[in-house]
Amino acid sequence: MPSTSEARYFDVLTLPRVPVTFGSALIGRAAYALVFLPLLYAVTDATGSIAQAGAAIALYGAGASFLAPARAWFIDRFGARRILTILVVLFATAISAVAVATLFSAGGILLLALSAVAGVVAPPLGPTMRVAWPSLVPEGELLKRAMSLDAVVEELLYLAGPAVAGVALTVASPGAVLLGPAVLVLVGGLLFVSTSAVGEMGTRTRAGTSGRGQRPLILERRFLAIVLPVLIAGGLSGAVGVAVPDILAGDGGATAAGVALGCFAGGSAIGGLIFGRLRLSASPFRQLAALTLLMASVLMGLAIFSGAVAVVVILVVAGLFLSPIMIVGYMTAGTMGGEHRQNSATTWVNTGHNLGSAAGSALIGVGLQLAGAPPAIVWSIAGAALLLLVAGALNAGRDEAVA
C-alpha cells in the first residue's frame, strides 16, 4: 500500500472492513436524503393541505435535529449496537406507518404525530460512522482522507437524493415512494450495526469510564469554541438557501436558484476532496477560524453582485470551504470527546450545523423582508464575524498545535 502521505481516496476504500462498514452506513444514510420530498407530497395528498405537510416536515426535522444529542448520549451510555438497532427498527417502522397512513388518507393529526415520532427516533448513522473511522483507518493522513471522503459522499447524497425522489414520484404515489427510505434505513442500518466496527464501540463504551459527574461537552469552553465555527457555517448555508432565490428572482427565477444552490453543494464536495489532500500544521481552531472567515468573506460578494453567473461563481468558491469546516469539526470533536463521549461529540457538531442553518434561514428571511438582499447579507456576515470573535475568546490560550 502507498505511504500515508501518498495514499489516494481509493486506498481508504480498499482497507479491510471499510467497504462493508462504510457501504452499509451509506445505504442507511441515503434514506435521509430521500425522505423529505415524498413525505411532503404524501401528507399533502392525504390531507389536501400544504400547511399540514409543512408542519409534518417541521416536526420531523425538529425531532431529528434537536434530539440528536440525547440519542448520542444513549449510544455512548448503553452501547452503539444495542441503541442503534432499536432506533433503526423504530425509524423504519415510523416511516412505513406514515407511508401506509397516507395511502389510506389518514387524518392530519395522526400524520403529524407519526412524522414527529420518526424524527425523534432517527438513528444517527452518520455521526456513528464518523466515530467508527478511527478504528478502521488508524493513520493520521489516511484518517483525514477518510473523513473527507465521508463528508463529500454525504454532500453528494443530499445533492442527488431529491432528484432521485423526484423521478420516483413521477412513476409511483408519494406514499409508495416513502417506503423506499424505510427499506433503505432498515437494510443498511441493520447491516451497519452488525459490523465489527460498531461492535467495538460498544466494547469501548462499557470498558471505559461512564462519564458520570462530567459537565455536558457543549458546556466546556474549548469544545464550544470548536462547535461555534460549525454553527456559523451552518448559518451561512441556511442564509444562502433563502437569499439566493430572492437575489435571482428576476434573473432566471427558480431554475437559476436551483442550479446556483446545486453548485454551492458541488463546490463543497470539491473542497472536501482538496482539503483531504492538504497537510496543515495549524491548530484545529485556527483552521476552523480561517476557513469560516474565508467562506464569509466570499459570500459577502452576494451583497455586491446579483447576476446569475456571478452568483454561481461566488457560491462555488464559498462552497469550497464548507466541507473542510465540517471535516475539521468532526475530527477535532471526536478527539475531544474521549472514549466514552465520541458519539455525543460528533453529534454536537452535526447539531450545531443544523441549528445554525435553521437560525440563518429564519434571520435572513426577516432581513430580506425588512431591507432587501444586500443589507440582509451584510448583517448575516457581521453576525458571523461577531460569533467568530466569541469563539476566539472561548479558545483563548487553549490552542494546541496539530502534530
CSV table of C-alpha atoms in Angstrom, one decimal:
chain,number,residue,atom,x,y,z
A,1,MET,CA,0.0,0.0,0.0
A,2,PRO,CA,1.3,3.6,-0.7
A,3,SER,CA,2.7,5.6,2.2
A,4,THR,CA,0.3,7.6,4.3
A,5,SER,CA,1.2,10.9,2.6
A,6,GLU,CA,0.8,9.4,-0.9
A,7,ALA,CA,-2.4,7.4,-0.3
A,8,ARG,CA,-5.4,8.1,-2.5
A,9,TYR,CA,-9.0,8.1,-1.6
A,10,PHE,CA,-9.4,4.8,-3.3
A,11,ASP,CA,-6.8,3.3,-0.9
A,12,VAL,CA,-9.1,4.1,2.0
A,13,LEU,CA,-11.9,2.1,0.4
A,14,THR,CA,-9.6,-0.9,0.0
A,15,LEU,CA,-8.7,-1.2,3.6
A,16,PRO,CA,-10.1,-4.2,5.5
A,17,ARG,CA,-13.7,-3.8,6.9
A,18,VAL,CA,-14.1,-0.3,5.2
A,19,PRO,CA,-16.3,-1.4,2.2
A,20,VAL,CA,-18.8,-3.2,4.3
A,21,THR,CA,-18.9,-0.7,7.2
A,22,PHE,CA,-18.9,2.4,5.0
A,23,GLY,CA,-21.1,0.9,2.3
A,24,SER,CA,-23.8,-0.3,4.7
A,25,ALA,CA,-23.8,3.1,6.6
A,26,LEU,CA,-24.3,4.9,3.2
A,27,ILE,CA,-27.2,2.7,2.3
A,28,GLY,CA,-28.9,3.7,5.6
A,29,ARG,CA,-27.9,7.4,5.4
A,30,ALA,CA,-29.3,7.6,1.8
A,31,ALA,CA,-32.8,7.3,3.4
A,32,TYR,CA,-32.4,10.8,5.0
A,33,ALA,CA,-31.7,12.4,1.6
A,34,LEU,CA,-34.8,10.7,0.1
A,35,VAL,CA,-37.4,11.2,2.8
A,36,PHE,CA,-38.3,14.9,2.6
A,37,LEU,CA,-39.8,15.2,-0.8
A,38,PRO,CA,-42.1,12.1,-0.7
A,39,LEU,CA,-43.1,13.0,2.9
A,40,LEU,CA,-44.1,16.5,1.8
A,41,TYR,CA,-46.2,15.2,-1.1
A,42,ALA,CA,-47.6,12.2,0.8
A,43,VAL,CA,-49.0,14.4,3.6
A,44,THR,CA,-50.3,17.0,1.1
A,45,ASP,CA,-52.2,14.3,-0.9
A,46,ALA,CA,-53.6,12.7,2.2
A,47,THR,CA,-54.8,15.9,3.9
A,48,GLY,CA,-55.2,18.3,1.0
A,49,SER,CA,-53.2,20.9,3.0
A,50,ILE,CA,-49.7,22.1,2.2
A,51,ALA,CA,-49.7,23.8,5.6
A,52,GLN,CA,-50.1,20.4,7.3
A,53,ALA,CA,-47.4,18.9,5.1
A,54,GLY,CA,-45.1,21.7,6.1
A,55,ALA,CA,-45.9,21.1,9.7
A,56,ALA,CA,-45.1,17.4,9.3
A,57,ILE,CA,-41.7,18.2,7.8
A,58,ALA,CA,-41.0,20.7,10.6
A,59,LEU,CA,-41.9,18.2,13.3
A,60,TYR,CA,-39.8,15.5,11.6
A,61,GLY,CA,-36.8,17.9,11.2
A,62,ALA,CA,-37.1,19.3,14.8
A,63,GLY,CA,-37.1,15.8,16.3
A,64,ALA,CA,-34.2,14.6,14.1
A,65,SER,CA,-32.1,17.7,14.8
A,66,PHE,CA,-32.8,18.9,18.3
A,67,LEU,CA,-32.9,15.4,20.0
A,68,ALA,CA,-29.7,14.2,18.3
A,69,PRO,CA,-27.5,14.9,21.4
A,70,ALA,CA,-29.9,12.8,23.5
A,71,ARG,CA,-29.8,9.9,21.1
A,72,ALA,CA,-26.0,10.1,21.1
A,73,TRP,CA,-25.9,10.1,24.9
A,74,PHE,CA,-27.9,6.8,24.9
A,75,ILE,CA,-25.4,5.3,22.4
A,76,ASP,CA,-22.4,6.4,24.5
A,77,ARG,CA,-24.0,5.2,27.7
A,78,PHE,CA,-25.5,1.9,26.6
A,79,GLY,CA,-23.5,0.9,23.5
A,80,ALA,CA,-23.9,1.7,19.8
A,81,ARG,CA,-25.1,-1.7,18.6
A,82,ARG,CA,-28.0,-2.0,21.1
A,83,ILE,CA,-29.3,1.5,20.8
A,84,LEU,CA,-28.8,1.9,17.0
A,85,THR,CA,-30.6,-1.4,16.4
A,86,ILE,CA,-33.6,-0.1,18.4
A,87,LEU,CA,-33.6,3.3,16.6
A,88,VAL,CA,-33.2,1.8,13.1
A,89,VAL,CA,-36.2,-0.5,13.6
A,90,LEU,CA,-38.3,2.2,15.2
A,91,PHE,CA,-37.4,4.7,12.5
A,92,ALA,CA,-38.2,2.3,9.6
A,93,THR,CA,-41.5,1.4,11.4
A,94,ALA,CA,-42.5,5.0,11.8
A,95,ILE,CA,-41.7,6.0,8.2
A,96,SER,CA,-43.6,2.9,7.0
A,97,ALA,CA,-46.5,3.9,9.2
A,98,VAL,CA,-46.6,7.3,7.7
A,99,ALA,CA,-46.5,5.8,4.2
A,100,VAL,CA,-49.3,3.4,4.8
A,101,ALA,CA,-51.4,6.1,6.6
A,102,THR,CA,-51.1,8.4,3.7
A,103,LEU,CA,-52.1,5.7,1.2
A,104,PHE,CA,-55.3,5.4,3.2
A,105,SER,CA,-55.8,9.2,3.5
A,106,ALA,CA,-55.4,9.3,7.3
A,107,GLY,CA,-56.1,12.4,9.2
A,108,GLY,CA,-53.6,15.2,9.7
A,109,ILE,CA,-53.2,14.7,13.5
A,110,LEU,CA,-52.1,11.1,13.0
A,111,LEU,CA,-49.7,12.0,10.2
A,112,LEU,CA,-48.2,14.8,12.3
A,113,ALA,CA,-47.8,12.5,15.2
A,114,LEU,CA,-46.1,9.8,13.1
A,115,SER,CA,-43.8,12.3,11.4
A,116,ALA,CA,-42.8,13.7,14.8
A,117,VAL,CA,-42.1,10.1,16.1
A,118,ALA,CA,-39.9,9.4,13.0
A,119,GLY,CA,-37.8,12.4,13.8
A,120,VAL,CA,-37.5,11.5,17.5
A,121,VAL,CA,-36.1,8.0,16.7
A,122,ALA,CA,-33.9,8.9,13.7
A,123,PRO,CA,-30.8,6.8,14.0
A,124,PRO,CA,-27.5,8.8,13.9
A,125,LEU,CA,-25.8,6.7,11.3
A,126,GLY,CA,-23.6,9.5,10.0
A,127,PRO,CA,-22.2,10.5,13.4
A,128,THR,CA,-21.7,6.9,14.4
A,129,MET,CA,-19.8,6.2,11.1
A,130,ARG,CA,-17.6,9.1,11.8
A,131,VAL,CA,-16.8,7.6,15.2
A,132,ALA,CA,-16.1,4.3,13.6
A,133,TRP,CA,-13.5,5.7,11.1
A,134,PRO,CA,-10.5,5.8,13.6
A,135,SER,CA,-10.9,2.1,14.3
A,136,LEU,CA,-10.9,1.4,10.5
A,137,VAL,CA,-8.2,3.9,9.5
A,138,PRO,CA,-5.8,4.5,12.3
A,139,GLU,CA,-3.1,6.5,10.4
A,140,GLY,CA,-3.4,10.3,10.7
A,141,GLU,CA,-3.4,11.3,7.0
A,142,LEU,CA,-5.4,8.3,5.9
A,143,LEU,CA,-8.0,9.2,8.6
A,144,LYS,CA,-8.2,12.7,7.3
A,145,ARG,CA,-8.8,11.4,3.8
A,146,ALA,CA,-11.5,9.0,5.2
A,147,MET,CA,-13.3,11.9,7.0
A,148,SER,CA,-13.0,14.0,3.8
A,149,LEU,CA,-14.5,11.2,1.7
A,150,ASP,CA,-17.3,10.7,4.2
A,151,ALA,CA,-18.2,14.4,4.1
A,152,VAL,CA,-18.0,14.6,0.3
A,153,VAL,CA,-20.2,11.5,-0.2
A,154,GLU,CA,-22.8,12.8,2.3
A,155,GLU,CA,-22.9,16.1,0.4
A,156,LEU,CA,-23.4,14.1,-2.9
A,157,LEU,CA,-26.2,12.1,-1.2
A,158,TYR,CA,-28.1,15.2,-0.3
A,159,LEU,CA,-27.5,16.6,-3.8
A,160,ALA,CA,-28.8,13.5,-5.6
A,161,GLY,CA,-31.4,12.5,-3.1
A,162,PRO,CA,-34.1,15.0,-4.0
A,163,ALA,CA,-33.6,14.3,-7.8
A,164,VAL,CA,-33.9,10.6,-7.3
A,165,ALA,CA,-37.1,11.1,-5.2
A,166,GLY,CA,-38.5,13.4,-7.8
A,167,VAL,CA,-38.0,10.8,-10.5
A,168,ALA,CA,-39.6,8.1,-8.4
A,169,LEU,CA,-42.6,10.4,-7.7
A,170,THR,CA,-43.3,10.5,-11.5
A,171,VAL,CA,-43.9,6.8,-11.5
A,172,ALA,CA,-45.4,6.0,-8.1
A,173,SER,CA,-47.6,7.6,-5.4
A,174,PRO,CA,-45.8,9.6,-2.7
A,175,GLY,CA,-46.8,7.0,0.0
A,176,ALA,CA,-45.3,4.2,-2.1
A,177,VAL,CA,-42.1,6.2,-2.7
A,178,LEU,CA,-41.9,6.9,1.1
A,179,LEU,CA,-41.5,3.1,1.7
A,180,GLY,CA,-38.1,3.3,-0.1
A,181,PRO,CA,-36.3,5.2,2.6
A,182,ALA,CA,-37.8,2.9,5.2
A,183,VAL,CA,-36.4,-0.1,3.4
A,184,LEU,CA,-33.0,1.5,2.9
A,185,VAL,CA,-32.6,2.5,6.6
A,186,LEU,CA,-33.7,-0.9,7.7
A,187,VAL,CA,-31.4,-2.9,5.4
A,188,GLY,CA,-28.4,-0.5,5.6
A,189,GLY,CA,-28.8,0.3,9.3
A,190,LEU,CA,-29.1,-3.3,10.5
A,191,LEU,CA,-26.1,-4.3,8.3
A,192,PHE,CA,-24.1,-1.4,9.7
A,193,VAL,CA,-24.8,-2.3,13.3
A,194,SER,CA,-23.8,-5.9,12.7
A,195,THR,CA,-20.3,-4.8,11.6
A,196,SER,CA,-17.3,-5.3,14.0
A,197,ALA,CA,-16.6,-1.6,14.0
A,198,VAL,CA,-19.9,-0.8,15.6
A,199,GLY,CA,-19.5,-3.8,18.0
A,200,GLU,CA,-16.1,-2.4,19.1
A,201,MET,CA,-17.7,0.9,20.0
A,202,GLY,CA,-20.0,-0.9,22.5
A,203,THR,CA,-17.0,-2.7,24.0
A,204,ARG,CA,-15.0,0.6,24.4
A,205,THR,CA,-18.0,2.3,25.9
A,206,ARG,CA,-18.7,-0.4,28.5
A,207,ALA,CA,-15.0,-0.8,29.3
A,208,GLY,CA,-14.2,2.9,29.7
A,209,THR,CA,-15.4,5.4,32.2
A,210,SER,CA,-19.1,6.2,32.1
A,211,GLY,CA,-18.5,10.0,32.2
A,212,ARG,CA,-20.8,10.4,35.2
A,213,GLY,CA,-20.4,13.7,37.0
A,214,GLN,CA,-18.9,15.4,34.0
A,215,ARG,CA,-20.4,18.5,32.5
A,216,PRO,CA,-22.0,18.1,29.1
A,217,LEU,CA,-19.5,18.7,26.4
A,218,ILE,CA,-21.3,21.6,24.9
A,219,LEU,CA,-20.8,23.5,28.2
A,220,GLU,CA,-17.0,23.1,28.0
A,221,ARG,CA,-15.4,26.3,26.7
A,222,ARG,CA,-12.9,24.7,24.4
A,223,PHE,CA,-15.4,22.3,22.9
A,224,LEU,CA,-17.9,25.2,22.4
A,225,ALA,CA,-15.1,27.1,20.6
A,226,ILE,CA,-14.9,24.3,18.0
A,227,VAL,CA,-18.7,24.0,17.6
A,228,LEU,CA,-19.3,27.7,17.1
A,229,PRO,CA,-17.5,27.9,13.7
A,230,VAL,CA,-19.5,24.9,12.5
A,231,LEU,CA,-22.7,26.7,13.7
A,232,ILE,CA,-21.6,29.8,11.8
A,233,ALA,CA,-21.0,27.8,8.6
A,234,GLY,CA,-24.5,26.3,9.0
A,235,GLY,CA,-26.0,29.7,9.5
A,236,LEU,CA,-24.3,31.0,6.3
A,237,SER,CA,-25.5,27.9,4.4
A,238,GLY,CA,-29.1,28.5,5.7
A,239,ALA,CA,-28.9,32.1,4.7
A,240,VAL,CA,-27.7,31.3,1.2
A,241,GLY,CA,-30.6,28.9,0.7
A,242,VAL,CA,-33.1,31.6,1.4
A,243,ALA,CA,-31.3,34.6,-0.1
A,244,VAL,CA,-30.3,33.2,-3.4
A,245,PRO,CA,-33.8,32.6,-4.7
A,246,ASP,CA,-34.6,36.2,-3.7
A,247,ILE,CA,-31.5,37.5,-5.4
A,248,LEU,CA,-32.2,35.6,-8.7
A,249,ALA,CA,-36.0,36.2,-8.7
A,250,GLY,CA,-35.6,38.5,-11.7
A,251,ASP,CA,-32.7,36.7,-13.3
A,252,GLY,CA,-33.7,33.1,-14.1
A,253,GLY,CA,-36.0,32.6,-11.1
A,254,ALA,CA,-36.4,29.2,-9.5
A,255,THR,CA,-34.4,27.4,-12.2
A,256,ALA,CA,-31.4,29.6,-11.8
A,257,ALA,CA,-31.6,29.4,-8.0
A,258,GLY,CA,-31.7,25.6,-8.1
A,259,VAL,CA,-28.6,25.5,-10.3
A,260,ALA,CA,-26.8,28.0,-8.1
A,261,LEU,CA,-27.6,26.1,-4.9
A,262,GLY,CA,-26.5,22.9,-6.6
A,263,CYS,CA,-23.2,24.5,-7.5
A,264,PHE,CA,-22.8,25.5,-3.8
A,265,ALA,CA,-23.1,21.8,-2.8
A,266,GLY,CA,-20.8,20.8,-5.7
A,267,GLY,CA,-18.2,23.4,-4.5
A,268,SER,CA,-18.4,21.9,-1.0
A,269,ALA,CA,-17.8,18.4,-2.4
A,270,ILE,CA,-14.8,19.6,-4.3
A,271,GLY,CA,-13.5,21.5,-1.3
A,272,GLY,CA,-13.7,18.4,0.8
A,273,LEU,CA,-11.7,16.3,-1.7
A,274,ILE,CA,-9.0,19.0,-2.0
A,275,PHE,CA,-8.8,19.6,1.8
A,276,GLY,CA,-8.3,15.9,2.4
A,277,ARG,CA,-5.1,16.0,0.4
A,278,LEU,CA,-3.6,19.0,2.3
A,279,ARG,CA,-1.2,18.7,5.2
A,280,LEU,CA,-1.7,21.6,7.7
A,281,SER,CA,0.2,22.4,10.9
A,282,ALA,CA,-2.2,25.0,12.3
A,283,SER,CA,-4.3,24.1,15.3
A,284,PRO,CA,-7.8,22.8,14.6
A,285,PHE,CA,-9.4,26.1,15.9
A,286,ARG,CA,-7.2,28.2,13.7
A,287,GLN,CA,-8.1,26.1,10.7
A,288,LEU,CA,-11.8,26.4,11.5
A,289,ALA,CA,-11.5,30.2,12.1
A,290,ALA,CA,-9.6,30.7,8.8
A,291,LEU,CA,-12.0,28.5,6.8
A,292,THR,CA,-15.1,30.2,8.3
A,293,LEU,CA,-13.7,33.7,7.7
A,294,LEU,CA,-12.9,32.8,4.1
A,295,MET,CA,-16.3,31.4,3.5
A,296,ALA,CA,-18.0,34.5,5.0
A,297,SER,CA,-15.7,36.9,3.0
A,298,VAL,CA,-16.6,35.2,-0.3
A,299,LEU,CA,-20.3,35.2,0.5
A,300,MET,CA,-20.1,39.0,1.1
A,301,GLY,CA,-19.9,39.1,-2.7
A,302,LEU,CA,-23.7,38.3,-2.8
A,303,ALA,CA,-24.3,41.8,-1.4
A,304,ILE,CA,-22.4,43.3,-4.4
A,305,PHE,CA,-23.2,41.1,-7.4
A,306,SER,CA,-26.6,39.9,-8.4
A,307,GLY,CA,-26.3,38.3,-11.9
A,308,ALA,CA,-26.8,34.6,-12.2
A,309,VAL,CA,-23.3,33.9,-13.4
A,310,ALA,CA,-21.7,36.0,-10.7
A,311,VAL,CA,-23.9,34.3,-8.0
A,312,VAL,CA,-22.9,30.8,-9.3
A,313,VAL,CA,-19.2,31.7,-9.2
A,314,ILE,CA,-19.5,33.1,-5.6
A,315,LEU,CA,-21.4,30.0,-4.4
A,316,VAL,CA,-18.9,27.6,-5.9
A,317,VAL,CA,-15.9,29.4,-4.3
A,318,ALA,CA,-17.7,29.8,-0.9
A,319,GLY,CA,-18.8,26.1,-1.0
A,320,LEU,CA,-15.1,25.1,-1.2
A,321,PHE,CA,-14.8,25.9,2.5
A,322,LEU,CA,-18.0,24.2,3.8
A,323,SER,CA,-17.0,20.5,3.8
A,324,PRO,CA,-13.5,21.3,5.2
A,325,ILE,CA,-15.1,23.1,8.1
A,326,MET,CA,-17.2,20.0,8.8
A,327,ILE,CA,-14.2,17.7,8.4
A,328,VAL,CA,-12.1,19.6,10.9
A,329,GLY,CA,-15.0,19.9,13.3
A,330,TYR,CA,-15.8,16.2,13.3
A,331,MET,CA,-12.2,15.1,13.6
A,332,THR,CA,-11.5,17.5,16.5
A,333,ALA,CA,-14.7,16.8,18.3
A,334,GLY,CA,-14.1,13.1,18.2
A,335,THR,CA,-10.7,13.6,19.9
A,336,MET,CA,-12.1,16.0,22.5
A,337,GLY,CA,-15.0,13.6,23.4
A,338,GLY,CA,-12.6,10.9,24.5
A,339,GLU,CA,-13.5,7.2,24.5
A,340,HIS,CA,-16.9,7.5,26.3
A,341,ARG,CA,-18.3,10.6,24.6
A,342,GLN,CA,-17.4,10.2,21.0
A,343,ASN,CA,-20.9,9.9,19.6
A,344,SER,CA,-22.0,12.9,21.7
A,345,ALA,CA,-19.1,15.0,20.5
A,346,THR,CA,-19.6,14.3,16.7
A,347,THR,CA,-23.3,14.6,17.1
A,348,TRP,CA,-23.0,18.1,18.7
A,349,VAL,CA,-21.0,19.1,15.6
A,350,ASN,CA,-23.9,17.9,13.4
A,351,THR,CA,-26.5,19.6,15.6
A,352,GLY,CA,-24.5,22.8,15.7
A,353,HIS,CA,-24.6,22.9,11.9
A,354,ASN,CA,-28.3,22.2,11.8
A,355,LEU,CA,-29.2,24.7,14.4
A,356,GLY,CA,-27.1,27.3,12.6
A,357,SER,CA,-28.8,26.5,9.3
A,358,ALA,CA,-32.3,26.9,10.9
A,359,ALA,CA,-31.3,30.2,12.6
A,360,GLY,CA,-29.6,31.5,9.5
A,361,SER,CA,-32.7,30.8,7.3
A,362,ALA,CA,-35.1,32.4,9.7
A,363,LEU,CA,-33.0,35.5,10.4
A,364,ILE,CA,-32.1,36.3,6.8
A,365,GLY,CA,-35.8,35.9,5.9
A,366,VAL,CA,-36.6,38.7,8.3
A,367,GLY,CA,-33.7,40.8,6.9
A,368,LEU,CA,-34.9,40.3,3.3
A,369,GLN,CA,-38.4,41.4,4.3
A,370,LEU,CA,-37.2,44.5,6.1
A,371,ALA,CA,-34.3,45.8,3.9
A,372,GLY,CA,-33.7,43.6,0.9
A,373,ALA,CA,-30.9,41.2,-0.1
A,374,PRO,CA,-27.7,43.4,0.2
A,375,PRO,CA,-28.2,44.7,3.7
A,376,ALA,CA,-29.5,41.3,4.9
A,377,ILE,CA,-26.4,39.6,3.6
A,378,VAL,CA,-24.1,42.2,5.2
A,379,TRP,CA,-26.0,41.7,8.5
A,380,SER,CA,-25.5,38.0,8.3
A,381,ILE,CA,-21.8,38.3,7.6
A,382,ALA,CA,-21.5,40.7,10.5
A,383,GLY,CA,-23.3,38.3,12.8
A,384,ALA,CA,-20.9,35.5,11.7
A,385,ALA,CA,-17.9,37.7,12.4
A,386,LEU,CA,-19.2,38.5,15.9
A,387,LEU,CA,-19.8,34.8,16.7
A,388,LEU,CA,-16.3,34.0,15.4
A,389,LEU,CA,-14.9,36.6,17.8
A,390,VAL,CA,-16.8,34.9,20.6
A,391,ALA,CA,-15.3,31.5,19.6
A,392,GLY,CA,-11.9,33.1,19.6
A,393,ALA,CA,-12.4,34.4,23.1
A,394,LEU,CA,-13.6,31.0,24.3
A,395,ASN,CA,-10.5,29.3,22.8
A,396,ALA,CA,-8.0,31.9,24.0
A,397,GLY,CA,-4.9,30.2,25.5
A,398,ARG,CA,-6.2,26.8,24.6
A,399,ASP,CA,-4.8,26.2,21.2
A,400,GLU,CA,-2.7,23.1,20.7
A,401,ALA,CA,-0.7,22.6,17.6
A,402,VAL,CA,-1.6,19.7,15.4
A,403,ALA,CA,1.1,17.1,15.2
